[in-house]
N, CA, C and O atoms as a CHARMM CRD file, in Angstrom:
* protein
*
  280
    1    1 MET  N    -53.19300-142.08000 -52.19800 PROA 1      0.00000
    2    1 MET  CA   -53.73400-140.78200 -51.87600 PROA 1      0.00000
    3    1 MET  C    -54.23500-140.11600 -53.15000 PROA 1      0.00000
    4    1 MET  O    -53.54500-140.12500 -54.16900 PROA 1      0.00000
    5    2 TYR  N    -55.39800-139.55500 -53.09900 PROA 2      0.00000
    6    2 TYR  CA   -56.00200-138.89300 -54.25300 PROA 2      0.00000
    7    2 TYR  C    -55.64300-137.42400 -54.24400 PROA 2      0.00000
    8    2 TYR  O    -55.80200-136.75500 -53.22300 PROA 2      0.00000
    9    3 LYS  N    -55.16000-136.91000 -55.36100 PROA 3      0.00000
   10    3 LYS  CA   -54.88700-135.49100 -55.48500 PROA 3      0.00000
   11    3 LYS  C    -55.97800-134.86200 -56.33100 PROA 3      0.00000
   12    3 LYS  O    -56.27400-135.32800 -57.43100 PROA 3      0.00000
   13    4 PHE  N    -56.56400-133.81300 -55.81600 PROA 4      0.00000
   14    4 PHE  CA   -57.57000-133.10700 -56.57300 PROA 4      0.00000
   15    4 PHE  C    -56.88900-132.30500 -57.67100 PROA 4      0.00000
   16    4 PHE  O    -55.78200-131.80400 -57.47500 PROA 4      0.00000
   17    5 PRO  N    -57.53200-132.17800 -58.81300 PROA 5      0.00000
   18    5 PRO  CA   -56.92600-131.37700 -59.87500 PROA 5      0.00000
   19    5 PRO  C    -56.82500-129.92900 -59.43000 PROA 5      0.00000
   20    5 PRO  O    -57.66200-129.44100 -58.67000 PROA 5      0.00000
   21    6 SER  N    -55.81200-129.26100 -59.90000 PROA 6      0.00000
   22    6 SER  CA   -55.68100-127.84800 -59.53700 PROA 6      0.00000
   23    6 SER  C    -56.35600-126.99800 -60.60600 PROA 6      0.00000
   24    6 SER  O    -56.29800-127.29600 -61.79900 PROA 6      0.00000
   25    7 PHE  N    -56.98000-125.96000 -60.15100 PROA 7      0.00000
   26    7 PHE  CA   -57.67500-125.04000 -61.02400 PROA 7      0.00000
   27    7 PHE  C    -57.10600-123.65100 -60.79600 PROA 7      0.00000
   28    7 PHE  O    -56.65000-123.35100 -59.69300 PROA 7      0.00000
   29    8 PRO  N    -57.12000-122.81000 -61.79600 PROA 8      0.00000
   30    8 PRO  CA   -56.58800-121.45900 -61.59800 PROA 8      0.00000
   31    8 PRO  C    -57.40400-120.71300 -60.55700 PROA 8      0.00000
   32    8 PRO  O    -58.62500-120.85200 -60.48300 PROA 8      0.00000
   33    9 SER  N    -56.71500-119.92500 -59.76000 PROA 9      0.00000
   34    9 SER  CA   -57.39000-119.11300 -58.74600 PROA 9      0.00000
   35    9 SER  C    -58.12400-117.96700 -59.42400 PROA 9      0.00000
   36    9 SER  O    -57.72300-117.50400 -60.49200 PROA 9      0.00000
   37   10 PRO  N    -59.21000-117.50900 -58.79000 PROA 10     0.00000
   38   10 PRO  CA   -59.89800-116.34800 -59.35700 PROA 10     0.00000
   39   10 PRO  C    -58.95100-115.16000 -59.37800 PROA 10     0.00000
   40   10 PRO  O    -58.06800-115.03900 -58.52800 PROA 10     0.00000
   41   11 SER  N    -59.14300-114.28800 -60.35300 PROA 11     0.00000
   42   11 SER  CA   -58.29600-113.10200 -60.42100 PROA 11     0.00000
   43   11 SER  C    -58.52900-112.23400 -59.20000 PROA 11     0.00000
   44   11 SER  O    -59.58300-112.30400 -58.56800 PROA 11     0.00000
   45   12 LYS  N    -57.54600-111.42000 -58.87100 PROA 12     0.00000
   46   12 LYS  CA   -57.64900-110.58100 -57.68200 PROA 12     0.00000
   47   12 LYS  C    -58.80100-109.59300 -57.78600 PROA 12     0.00000
   48   12 LYS  O    -59.34300-109.16400 -56.76800 PROA 12     0.00000
   49   13 LYS  N    -59.17900-109.22900 -59.00900 PROA 13     0.00000
   50   13 LYS  CA   -60.27000-108.27500 -59.20700 PROA 13     0.00000
   51   13 LYS  C    -61.63200-108.93200 -59.03900 PROA 13     0.00000
   52   13 LYS  O    -62.62800-108.24900 -58.80100 PROA 13     0.00000
   53   14 GLU  N    -61.67800-110.24700 -59.16000 PROA 14     0.00000
   54   14 GLU  CA   -62.94300-110.97300 -59.09800 PROA 14     0.00000
   55   14 GLU  C    -63.40200-111.11500 -57.64400 PROA 14     0.00000
   56   14 GLU  O    -62.60200-111.42900 -56.76300 PROA 14     0.00000
   57   15 THR  N    -64.67500-110.88600 -57.40500 PROA 15     0.00000
   58   15 THR  CA   -65.21500-111.01300 -56.06500 PROA 15     0.00000
   59   15 THR  C    -65.29500-112.48600 -55.69100 PROA 15     0.00000
   60   15 THR  O    -65.72500-113.31700 -56.49100 PROA 15     0.00000
   61   16 VAL  N    -64.88200-112.79900 -54.47700 PROA 16     0.00000
   62   16 VAL  CA   -64.86400-114.17400 -54.01000 PROA 16     0.00000
   63   16 VAL  C    -65.77100-114.29500 -52.79700 PROA 16     0.00000
   64   16 VAL  O    -65.75500-113.44400 -51.90800 PROA 16     0.00000
   65   17 LYS  N    -66.55300-115.34700 -52.77000 PROA 17     0.00000
   66   17 LYS  CA   -67.40900-115.63100 -51.63000 PROA 17     0.00000
   67   17 LYS  C    -66.87800-116.89200 -50.95900 PROA 17     0.00000
   68   17 LYS  O    -66.54900-117.86500 -51.63800 PROA 17     0.00000
   69   18 GLN  N    -66.79300-116.88200 -49.64500 PROA 18     0.00000
   70   18 GLN  CA   -66.31000-118.04700 -48.92800 PROA 18     0.00000
   71   18 GLN  C    -67.47600-118.78700 -48.28800 PROA 18     0.00000
   72   18 GLN  O    -68.38700-118.17700 -47.72700 PROA 18     0.00000
   73   19 ILE  N    -67.43100-120.11000 -48.38200 PROA 19     0.00000
   74   19 ILE  CA   -68.41600-120.96700 -47.74600 PROA 19     0.00000
   75   19 ILE  C    -67.64100-121.90400 -46.82400 PROA 19     0.00000
   76   19 ILE  O    -66.70100-122.56400 -47.26600 PROA 19     0.00000
   77   20 THR  N    -68.01700-121.96800 -45.56800 PROA 20     0.00000
   78   20 THR  CA   -67.35000-122.86000 -44.62700 PROA 20     0.00000
   79   20 THR  C    -68.24100-124.07200 -44.39000 PROA 20     0.00000
   80   20 THR  O    -69.43000-123.93900 -44.10200 PROA 20     0.00000
   81   21 ILE  N    -67.65100-125.24300 -44.51500 PROA 21     0.00000
   82   21 ILE  CA   -68.37000-126.49600 -44.35400 PROA 21     0.00000
   83   21 ILE  C    -67.75600-127.25000 -43.18300 PROA 21     0.00000
   84   21 ILE  O    -66.54300-127.46000 -43.14800 PROA 21     0.00000
   85   22 GLU  N    -68.56600-127.64900 -42.24500 PROA 22     0.00000
   86   22 GLU  CA   -68.06500-128.41700 -41.11000 PROA 22     0.00000
   87   22 GLU  C    -68.13700-129.89700 -41.43700 PROA 22     0.00000
   88   22 GLU  O    -69.15600-130.39400 -41.91800 PROA 22     0.00000
   89   23 LEU  N    -67.04600-130.59200 -41.17100 PROA 23     0.00000
   90   23 LEU  CA   -66.97800-132.02300 -41.42300 PROA 23     0.00000
   91   23 LEU  C    -66.83000-132.77000 -40.10900 PROA 23     0.00000
   92   23 LEU  O    -66.26100-132.24900 -39.15000 PROA 23     0.00000
   93   24 GLU  N    -67.33300-133.96600 -40.07000 PROA 24     0.00000
   94   24 GLU  CA   -67.14900-134.80800 -38.90200 PROA 24     0.00000
   95   24 GLU  C    -66.26800-135.98400 -39.30100 PROA 24     0.00000
   96   24 GLU  O    -66.75600-137.08000 -39.57500 PROA 24     0.00000
   97   25 LEU  N    -64.97000-135.73800 -39.32800 PROA 25     0.00000
   98   25 LEU  CA   -64.00200-136.77600 -39.65000 PROA 25     0.00000
   99   25 LEU  C    -63.43400-137.29100 -38.33700 PROA 25     0.00000
  100   25 LEU  O    -62.69400-136.58700 -37.65000 PROA 25     0.00000
  101   26 ASP  N    -63.78000-138.49800 -38.00300 PROA 26     0.00000
  102   26 ASP  CA   -63.33300-139.08700 -36.73800 PROA 26     0.00000
  103   26 ASP  C    -63.63200-138.15700 -35.56800 PROA 26     0.00000
  104   26 ASP  O    -62.83800-138.04200 -34.63400 PROA 26     0.00000
  105   27 LYS  N    -64.75700-137.51200 -35.62800 PROA 27     0.00000
  106   27 LYS  CA   -65.22400-136.60500 -34.57800 PROA 27     0.00000
  107   27 LYS  C    -64.24200-135.47300 -34.29600 PROA 27     0.00000
  108   27 LYS  O    -64.21500-134.94000 -33.18700 PROA 27     0.00000
  109   28 ALA  N    -63.44100-135.10300 -35.28300 PROA 28     0.00000
  110   28 ALA  CA   -62.46400-134.03200 -35.10300 PROA 28     0.00000
  111   28 ALA  C    -63.09700-132.66400 -35.28100 PROA 28     0.00000
  112   28 ALA  O    -62.50800-131.65600 -34.89200 PROA 28     0.00000
  113   29 GLY  N    -64.28800-132.61400 -35.86500 PROA 29     0.00000
  114   29 GLY  CA   -64.96900-131.34700 -36.08100 PROA 29     0.00000
  115   29 GLY  C    -64.19800-130.42300 -37.00200 PROA 29     0.00000
  116   29 GLY  O    -64.14600-129.21500 -36.77400 PROA 29     0.00000
  117   30 GLU  N    -63.59700-130.98500 -38.04100 PROA 30     0.00000
  118   30 GLU  CA   -62.80900-130.19000 -38.96800 PROA 30     0.00000
  119   30 GLU  C    -63.71100-129.32800 -39.84300 PROA 30     0.00000
  120   30 GLU  O    -64.89200-129.62200 -40.02600 PROA 30     0.00000
  121   31 GLN  N    -63.13300-128.26400 -40.37600 PROA 31     0.00000
  122   31 GLN  CA   -63.86100-127.37800 -41.27400 PROA 31     0.00000
  123   31 GLN  C    -63.07600-127.20000 -42.56100 PROA 31     0.00000
  124   31 GLN  O    -61.84500-127.21900 -42.57300 PROA 31     0.00000
  125   32 ILE  N    -63.80900-127.03000 -43.62600 PROA 32     0.00000
  126   32 ILE  CA   -63.21500-126.71900 -44.92300 PROA 32     0.00000
  127   32 ILE  C    -63.82600-125.40300 -45.38300 PROA 32     0.00000
  128   32 ILE  O    -65.04100-125.21400 -45.31400 PROA 32     0.00000
  129   33 THR  N    -62.98600-124.50800 -45.84700 PROA 33     0.00000
  130   33 THR  CA   -63.48500-123.26100 -46.41400 PROA 33     0.00000
  131   33 THR  C    -63.32700-123.34300 -47.92300 PROA 33     0.00000
  132   33 THR  O    -62.23300-123.59100 -48.42800 PROA 33     0.00000
  133   34 VAL  N    -64.41400-123.13500 -48.63100 PROA 34     0.00000
  134   34 VAL  CA   -64.41800-123.18100 -50.08500 PROA 34     0.00000
  135   34 VAL  C    -64.56600-121.75700 -50.59000 PROA 34     0.00000
  136   34 VAL  O    -65.51900-121.06000 -50.24300 PROA 34     0.00000
  137   35 GLU  N    -63.62000-121.33200 -51.40800 PROA 35     0.00000
  138   35 GLU  CA   -63.71000-120.00300 -51.98900 PROA 35     0.00000
  139   35 GLU  C    -64.29600-120.13600 -53.38900 PROA 35     0.00000
  140   35 GLU  O    -63.76400-120.86100 -54.23000 PROA 35     0.00000
  141   36 LEU  N    -65.37800-119.44100 -53.62500 PROA 36     0.00000
  142   36 LEU  CA   -66.05500-119.46800 -54.91600 PROA 36     0.00000
  143   36 LEU  C    -66.03400-118.09200 -55.54300 PROA 36     0.00000
  144   36 LEU  O    -66.18100-117.08200 -54.85500 PROA 36     0.00000
  145   37 ALA  N    -65.85200-118.05500 -56.84200 PROA 37     0.00000
  146   37 ALA  CA   -66.02200-116.80700 -57.56600 PROA 37     0.00000
  147   37 ALA  C    -67.49500-116.41800 -57.46800 PROA 37     0.00000
  148   37 ALA  O    -68.34800-117.27600 -57.24000 PROA 37     0.00000
  149   38 LEU  N    -67.78800-115.17200 -57.63300 PROA 38     0.00000
  150   38 LEU  CA   -69.15800-114.69100 -57.46100 PROA 38     0.00000
  151   38 LEU  C    -70.13700-115.44300 -58.35800 PROA 38     0.00000
  152   38 LEU  O    -71.23300-115.78900 -57.91700 PROA 38     0.00000
  153   39 ASP  N    -69.75700-115.70200 -59.61500 PROA 39     0.00000
  154   39 ASP  CA   -70.67600-116.42600 -60.50500 PROA 39     0.00000
  155   39 ASP  C    -70.88900-117.86700 -60.03800 PROA 39     0.00000
  156   39 ASP  O    -71.98200-118.41100 -60.19500 PROA 39     0.00000
  157   40 GLU  N    -69.85700-118.49000 -59.46700 PROA 40     0.00000
  158   40 GLU  CA   -70.00400-119.84200 -58.93500 PROA 40     0.00000
  159   40 GLU  C    -70.92100-119.85200 -57.71500 PROA 40     0.00000
  160   40 GLU  O    -71.75200-120.74600 -57.55500 PROA 40     0.00000
  161   41 ALA  N    -70.76000-118.85500 -56.86500 PROA 41     0.00000
  162   41 ALA  CA   -71.61100-118.75100 -55.67400 PROA 41     0.00000
  163   41 ALA  C    -73.06300-118.53600 -56.07500 PROA 41     0.00000
  164   41 ALA  O    -73.96900-119.08400 -55.44700 PROA 41     0.00000
  165   42 LYS  N    -73.28800-117.74500 -57.11100 PROA 42     0.00000
  166   42 LYS  CA   -74.65500-117.50900 -57.59400 PROA 42     0.00000
  167   42 LYS  C    -75.25100-118.79700 -58.15300 PROA 42     0.00000
  168   42 LYS  O    -76.42100-119.09400 -57.91200 PROA 42     0.00000
  169   43 ARG  N    -74.44700-119.56900 -58.90700 PROA 43     0.00000
  170   43 ARG  CA   -74.93700-120.84000 -59.45700 PROA 43     0.00000
  171   43 ARG  C    -75.31400-121.79800 -58.33500 PROA 43     0.00000
  172   43 ARG  O    -76.35300-122.45700 -58.38400 PROA 43     0.00000
  173   44 LEU  N    -74.44900-121.86500 -57.31600 PROA 44     0.00000
  174   44 LEU  CA   -74.73300-122.73700 -56.17300 PROA 44     0.00000
  175   44 LEU  C    -75.98900-122.27800 -55.45500 PROA 44     0.00000
  176   44 LEU  O    -76.83400-123.09900 -55.09900 PROA 44     0.00000
  177   45 ASP  N    -76.12300-120.98600 -55.24000 PROA 45     0.00000
  178   45 ASP  CA   -77.29800-120.43900 -54.56300 PROA 45     0.00000
  179   45 ASP  C    -78.56700-120.70600 -55.36200 PROA 45     0.00000
  180   45 ASP  O    -79.58600-121.09100 -54.78800 PROA 45     0.00000
  181   46 ASN  N    -78.51900-120.50700 -56.67800 PROA 46     0.00000
  182   46 ASN  CA   -79.68600-120.77800 -57.52700 PROA 46     0.00000
  183   46 ASN  C    -80.07000-122.24900 -57.47900 PROA 46     0.00000
  184   46 ASN  O    -81.25000-122.59200 -57.39800 PROA 46     0.00000
  185   47 TYR  N    -79.05200-123.12400 -57.53100 PROA 47     0.00000
  186   47 TYR  CA   -79.32100-124.56000 -57.46900 PROA 47     0.00000
  187   47 TYR  C    -79.96200-124.92800 -56.13900 PROA 47     0.00000
  188   47 TYR  O    -80.91300-125.70800 -56.09100 PROA 47     0.00000
  189   48 CYS  N    -79.43400-124.36000 -55.05900 PROA 48     0.00000
  190   48 CYS  CA   -79.99600-124.64200 -53.73200 PROA 48     0.00000
  191   48 CYS  C    -81.44000-124.16100 -53.63800 PROA 48     0.00000
  192   48 CYS  O    -82.28900-124.85000 -53.07300 PROA 48     0.00000
  193   49 ASN  N    -81.71900-122.99100 -54.18600 PROA 49     0.00000
  194   49 ASN  CA   -83.09300-122.47200 -54.17400 PROA 49     0.00000
  195   49 ASN  C    -84.03400-123.35500 -54.98100 PROA 49     0.00000
  196   49 ASN  O    -85.17600-123.57600 -54.57800 PROA 49     0.00000
  197   50 GLN  N    -83.56100-123.86300 -56.12200 PROA 50     0.00000
  198   50 GLN  CA   -84.40200-124.70500 -56.97800 PROA 50     0.00000
  199   50 GLN  C    -84.65900-126.08100 -56.36400 PROA 50     0.00000
  200   50 GLN  O    -85.74500-126.64000 -56.51700 PROA 50     0.00000
  201   51 THR  N    -83.65800-126.62400 -55.66900 PROA 51     0.00000
  202   51 THR  CA   -83.78000-127.98600 -55.15300 PROA 51     0.00000
  203   51 THR  C    -84.19900-128.04500 -53.68800 PROA 51     0.00000
  204   51 THR  O    -84.63600-129.08900 -53.20400 PROA 51     0.00000
  205   52 GLY  N    -84.06600-126.92500 -52.98800 PROA 52     0.00000
  206   52 GLY  CA   -84.37500-126.91200 -51.56200 PROA 52     0.00000
  207   52 GLY  C    -83.26400-127.50900 -50.70500 PROA 52     0.00000
  208   52 GLY  O    -83.45000-127.72900 -49.50800 PROA 52     0.00000
  209   53 LYS  N    -82.11100-127.77100 -51.31400 PROA 53     0.00000
  210   53 LYS  CA   -80.98000-128.33500 -50.57300 PROA 53     0.00000
  211   53 LYS  C    -80.11000-127.19800 -50.04100 PROA 53     0.00000
  212   53 LYS  O    -80.12600-126.08600 -50.57000 PROA 53     0.00000
  213   54 VAL  N    -79.34900-127.49800 -48.98300 PROA 54     0.00000
  214   54 VAL  CA   -78.39300-126.52000 -48.47600 PROA 54     0.00000
  215   54 VAL  C    -77.04900-126.76200 -49.15900 PROA 54     0.00000
  216   54 VAL  O    -76.77100-127.86500 -49.63100 PROA 54     0.00000
  217   55 ALA  N    -76.21800-125.72000 -49.20500 PROA 55     0.00000
  218   55 ALA  CA   -74.96000-125.78200 -49.94800 PROA 55     0.00000
  219   55 ALA  C    -74.07000-126.92700 -49.49500 PROA 55     0.00000
  220   55 ALA  O    -73.47700-127.60700 -50.33200 PROA 55     0.00000
  221   56 LYS  N    -73.96100-127.15800 -48.18500 PROA 56     0.00000
  222   56 LYS  CA   -73.05800-128.22400 -47.73200 PROA 56     0.00000
  223   56 LYS  C    -73.53200-129.59300 -48.21000 PROA 56     0.00000
  224   56 LYS  O    -72.70800-130.47500 -48.45200 PROA 56     0.00000
  225   57 ASP  N    -74.84400-129.78900 -48.35200 PROA 57     0.00000
  226   57 ASP  CA   -75.34700-131.06400 -48.86500 PROA 57     0.00000
  227   57 ASP  C    -75.04300-131.21600 -50.34700 PROA 57     0.00000
  228   57 ASP  O    -74.71400-132.31000 -50.80500 PROA 57     0.00000
  229   58 VAL  N    -75.15000-130.12300 -51.10100 PROA 58     0.00000
  230   58 VAL  CA   -74.85000-130.16500 -52.53500 PROA 58     0.00000
  231   58 VAL  C    -73.37500-130.49700 -52.73600 PROA 58     0.00000
  232   58 VAL  O    -73.03200-131.34000 -53.56500 PROA 58     0.00000
  233   59 ILE  N    -72.51000-129.84200 -51.98500 PROA 59     0.00000
  234   59 ILE  CA   -71.07300-130.09400 -52.11400 PROA 59     0.00000
  235   59 ILE  C    -70.74200-131.51300 -51.67800 PROA 59     0.00000
  236   59 ILE  O    -69.90800-132.17100 -52.30000 PROA 59     0.00000
  237   60 ARG  N    -71.38000-131.98900 -50.62100 PROA 60     0.00000
  238   60 ARG  CA   -71.16400-133.36600 -50.15500 PROA 60     0.00000
  239   60 ARG  C    -71.55800-134.35700 -51.25800 PROA 60     0.00000
  240   60 ARG  O    -70.83900-135.32500 -51.50100 PROA 60     0.00000
  241   61 GLU  N    -72.68100-134.12400 -51.91700 PROA 61     0.00000
  242   61 GLU  CA   -73.12900-135.01500 -52.99400 PROA 61     0.00000
  243   61 GLU  C    -72.14300-135.00000 -54.15700 PROA 61     0.00000
  244   61 GLU  O    -71.88700-136.03600 -54.77000 PROA 61     0.00000
  245   62 LEU  N    -71.59700-133.84100 -54.45800 PROA 62     0.00000
  246   62 LEU  CA   -70.61200-133.75600 -55.53000 PROA 62     0.00000
  247   62 LEU  C    -69.35600-134.54700 -55.17500 PROA 62     0.00000
  248   62 LEU  O    -68.79800-135.24100 -56.02400 PROA 62     0.00000
  249   63 ILE  N    -68.91600-134.44500 -53.93900 PROA 63     0.00000
  250   63 ILE  CA   -67.73900-135.18300 -53.49500 PROA 63     0.00000
  251   63 ILE  C    -68.01600-136.67800 -53.53500 PROA 63     0.00000
  252   63 ILE  O    -67.14300-137.45700 -53.92000 PROA 63     0.00000
  253   64 GLN  N    -69.21300-137.08700 -53.14600 PROA 64     0.00000
  254   64 GLN  CA   -69.56100-138.51400 -53.16800 PROA 64     0.00000
  255   64 GLN  C    -69.56000-139.04900 -54.59200 PROA 64     0.00000
  256   64 GLN  O    -69.36900-140.24700 -54.80100 PROA 64     0.00000
  257   65 GLY  N    -69.77000-138.18200 -55.56800 PROA 65     0.00000
  258   65 GLY  CA   -69.79500-138.60100 -56.96500 PROA 65     0.00000
  259   65 GLY  C    -68.41300-138.75300 -57.59100 PROA 65     0.00000
  260   65 GLY  O    -68.29800-139.18300 -58.73900 PROA 65     0.00000
  261   66 ILE  N    -67.35800-138.40100 -56.84500 PROA 66     0.00000
  262   66 ILE  CA   -66.00200-138.52100 -57.38100 PROA 66     0.00000
  263   66 ILE  C    -65.63600-140.00300 -57.44000 PROA 66     0.00000
  264   66 ILE  O    -65.79800-140.73800 -56.46600 PROA 66     0.00000
  265   67 THR  N    -65.14400-140.42000 -58.59100 PROA 67     0.00000
  266   67 THR  CA   -64.69000-141.80300 -58.71800 PROA 67     0.00000
  267   67 THR  C    -63.17000-141.80600 -58.76400 PROA 67     0.00000
  268   67 THR  O    -62.55600-140.98500 -59.44600 PROA 67     0.00000
  269   68 LEU  N    -62.58100-142.71900 -58.04700 PROA 68     0.00000
  270   68 LEU  CA   -61.13800-142.83800 -58.00000 PROA 68     0.00000
  271   68 LEU  C    -60.68900-143.92900 -58.93400 PROA 68     0.00000
  272   68 LEU  O    -61.29800-144.99700 -59.00200 PROA 68     0.00000
  273   69 THR  N    -59.62500-143.65800 -59.65100 PROA 69     0.00000
  274   69 THR  CA   -59.03100-144.68900 -60.50800 PROA 69     0.00000
  275   69 THR  C    -57.60600-144.91600 -60.03600 PROA 69     0.00000
  276   69 THR  O    -56.86600-143.98000 -59.73500 PROA 69     0.00000
  277   70 TYR  N    -57.25500-146.16000 -59.98300 PROA 70     0.00000
  278   70 TYR  CA   -55.90700-146.51600 -59.50200 PROA 70     0.00000
  279   70 TYR  C    -55.11600-147.16000 -60.60400 PROA 70     0.00000
  280   70 TYR  O    -53.96100-147.53100 -60.39900 PROA 70     0.00000
Protein backbone atom coordinates (compact mmCIF):
# COMPACT_ATOMS: atom_id res chain seq x y z
CA MET A 1 0.00 0.00 0.00
CA TYR A 2 1.33 3.42 -0.94
CA LYS A 3 1.15 6.19 1.64
CA PHE A 4 1.08 9.71 0.35
CA PRO A 5 3.44 12.10 2.10
CA SER A 6 1.77 14.32 4.63
CA PHE A 7 1.93 18.05 4.19
CA PRO A 8 1.07 20.73 6.72
CA SER A 9 -2.51 21.92 6.57
CA PRO A 10 -3.15 25.50 5.53
CA SER A 11 -3.41 27.87 8.45
CA LYS A 12 -6.90 28.63 9.69
CA LYS A 13 -6.53 32.23 8.49
CA GLU A 14 -5.66 31.13 4.96
CA THR A 15 -8.51 30.93 2.47
CA VAL A 16 -9.12 27.42 1.20
CA LYS A 17 -10.82 26.43 -2.03
CA GLN A 18 -12.28 22.96 -2.40
CA ILE A 19 -12.28 21.03 -5.67
CA THR A 20 -14.34 17.84 -5.92
CA ILE A 21 -13.18 15.20 -8.37
CA GLU A 22 -15.37 12.27 -9.34
CA LEU A 23 -13.60 8.97 -9.80
CA GLU A 24 -14.81 5.81 -11.45
CA LEU A 25 -13.21 3.12 -9.31
CA ASP A 26 -14.93 -0.16 -10.07
CA LYS A 27 -17.97 1.88 -11.05
CA ALA A 28 -18.41 2.99 -7.44
CA GLY A 29 -18.69 6.64 -8.45
CA GLU A 30 -16.42 7.74 -5.63
CA GLN A 31 -15.47 11.37 -5.10
CA ILE A 32 -12.36 13.01 -3.74
CA THR A 33 -12.39 16.52 -2.35
CA VAL A 34 -9.10 18.37 -2.65
CA GLU A 35 -8.60 21.38 -0.44
CA LEU A 36 -6.22 23.94 -1.92
CA ALA A 37 -4.86 27.10 -0.43
CA LEU A 38 -5.92 30.15 -2.40
CA ASP A 39 -2.50 30.53 -4.06
CA GLU A 40 -2.55 26.85 -5.07
CA ALA A 41 -6.04 27.21 -6.53
CA LYS A 42 -4.90 30.26 -8.49
CA ARG A 43 -1.87 28.36 -9.85
CA LEU A 44 -4.11 25.48 -10.91
CA ASP A 45 -6.61 27.86 -12.50
CA ASN A 46 -3.85 29.73 -14.38
CA TYR A 47 -2.38 26.45 -15.61
CA CYS A 48 -5.80 25.27 -16.77
CA ASN A 49 -6.38 28.55 -18.61
CA GLN A 50 -2.98 28.35 -20.32
CA THR A 51 -3.31 24.70 -21.36
CA GLY A 52 -7.05 24.49 -21.95
CA LYS A 53 -7.26 21.48 -19.62
CA VAL A 54 -9.80 21.06 -16.83
CA ALA A 55 -8.61 20.74 -13.23
CA LYS A 56 -9.59 17.08 -12.83
CA ASP A 57 -7.51 16.17 -15.90
CA VAL A 58 -4.48 18.07 -14.57
CA ILE A 59 -4.75 16.34 -11.20
CA ARG A 60 -5.24 12.96 -12.90
CA GLU A 61 -2.06 13.53 -14.95
CA LEU A 62 -0.14 14.42 -11.81
CA ILE A 63 -1.31 11.25 -10.09
CA GLN A 64 -0.36 9.18 -13.15
CA GLY A 65 3.15 10.64 -12.86
CA ILE A 66 3.65 9.22 -9.36
CA THR A 67 6.23 6.47 -9.33
CA LEU A 68 6.13 3.82 -6.66
CA THR A 69 9.25 2.33 -5.17
CA TYR A 70 9.19 -0.89 -3.25
